Amino acid sequence: CLGGYTPGRGDLDILIVCKQSMSRQARIDFADALLLLHNAPCPIELSVLTEEGLAHTSPICTFHFSSMWAPRYAAHDDSNPLLDADFPDDDIPAYFRVARENGICLYGEEAASLLPAVSDETFYASITDGIADYSFDAYDSFASNILTLPRILSFACTRKVLTKLQGAHWAADLYPQYADLLARAEKEYLTGEEQSFSFAELETYRNFMIALI
C-alpha cells in the first residue's frame, strides 16, 4: 500500500473487523485455512478485531496469525494462548494509521470511516513500544530489523510514514556514517544474499538510532 512491497521478501498485512469474538473452534478452522495460503506466495500477517474492541486504547484482537505463530497453529498446539481468548495488541494502532491513509479495502466499509483515527503521538508510542530491548535477530528478520530503526526514526523526525527502504535512504543521507551499513542491509533484504556485519558496528548503530528515537 505504501509502494514498497518486495516480492519474495515482504508479507501481506491484513486487518479484519467483525461484530463478535471468535470461538476457539472458529480460530482453529480459520488458522487451518490460512496455513494453506501462508507463503503461497508470500507470508501473511492477519489480525481480526471486534467492532467493540476498536475503541480500546490497546485494541482488542479476537484472532491473530503470522509467521511466528504459524508453526503452533500447524501443530494444533492446544497450549497456544491465541486460541482461547481475545487479547489486547499495542501494535495495532500503527496498522490503523497505515490502513486509514494507504490501505486497500477488500470488502465492507472503508478503513478511513471504520477504523479510529490515530494521532502522531499514539502512532509513535505504538512503533516505539519495547524499543529499549530492540533486537536485530527478532522474528528471524535480521536485515529487515536493521532497516526498521531508520523507518521509526524518520517518523519521529518528519511525522511521515515511510517504507523500510525509504526510511533507510532518508537515514543514509542524514547520517552518512551508516550509509554503507544500510546499503548492505538493503541488499540482504532485497536479494536474500547474506552480508557481513560486525557486532561492534551493529551495536554502535543500534545505540545511535535508539538514542535519537
CSV table of N, CA and C in Angstrom, one decimal, residues 1-2 95-103 111-112 118 120 159-161:
chain,number,residue,atom,x,y,z
A,1,CYS,N,0.8,-1.2,0.0
A,1,CYS,CA,0.0,0.0,0.0
A,1,CYS,C,0.9,1.3,0.0
A,2,LEU,N,2.1,1.2,0.5
A,2,LEU,CA,3.0,2.3,0.5
A,2,LEU,C,3.9,2.3,-0.7
A,95,TYR,N,-1.0,-0.1,12.6
A,95,TYR,CA,-1.7,-0.7,11.4
A,95,TYR,C,-2.9,0.2,11.0
A,96,PHE,N,-3.6,0.7,12.1
A,96,PHE,CA,-4.8,1.5,11.8
A,96,PHE,C,-4.4,2.8,11.0
A,97,ARG,N,-3.3,3.4,11.4
A,97,ARG,CA,-2.8,4.6,10.8
A,97,ARG,C,-2.5,4.3,9.3
A,98,VAL,N,-1.7,3.3,9.0
A,98,VAL,CA,-1.3,2.9,7.7
A,98,VAL,C,-2.6,2.5,6.8
A,99,ALA,N,-3.5,1.8,7.4
A,99,ALA,CA,-4.7,1.3,6.7
A,99,ALA,C,-5.6,2.5,6.3
A,100,ARG,N,-5.7,3.4,7.3
A,100,ARG,CA,-6.6,4.6,7.0
A,100,ARG,C,-6.0,5.5,5.9
A,101,GLU,N,-4.7,5.6,5.9
A,101,GLU,CA,-4.1,6.5,4.9
A,101,GLU,C,-3.7,5.9,3.6
A,102,ASN,N,-3.4,4.6,3.6
A,102,ASN,CA,-2.9,3.9,2.4
A,102,ASN,C,-3.5,2.6,2.1
A,103,GLY,N,-4.4,2.1,3.0
A,103,GLY,CA,-4.9,0.7,2.9
A,103,GLY,C,-5.9,0.5,1.7
A,111,ALA,N,-11.6,1.8,5.4
A,111,ALA,CA,-10.9,1.9,6.6
A,111,ALA,C,-11.0,3.3,7.2
A,112,ALA,N,-11.0,4.3,6.4
A,112,ALA,CA,-11.0,5.7,7.0
A,112,ALA,C,-12.3,6.0,7.7
A,118,VAL,N,-5.7,7.8,14.3
A,118,VAL,CA,-4.5,7.5,15.2
A,118,VAL,C,-3.7,8.8,15.2
A,120,ASP,N,-0.4,11.3,15.9
A,120,ASP,CA,1.0,11.1,15.8
A,120,ASP,C,1.6,10.5,17.0
A,159,ARG,N,7.2,12.9,11.0
A,159,ARG,CA,5.8,12.6,11.1
A,159,ARG,C,5.2,12.1,9.8
A,160,LYS,N,6.0,11.5,9.0
A,160,LYS,CA,5.6,10.8,7.7
A,160,LYS,C,5.8,9.3,7.8
A,161,VAL,N,4.9,8.5,7.4
A,161,VAL,CA,5.0,7.1,7.4
A,161,VAL,C,5.7,6.6,6.1
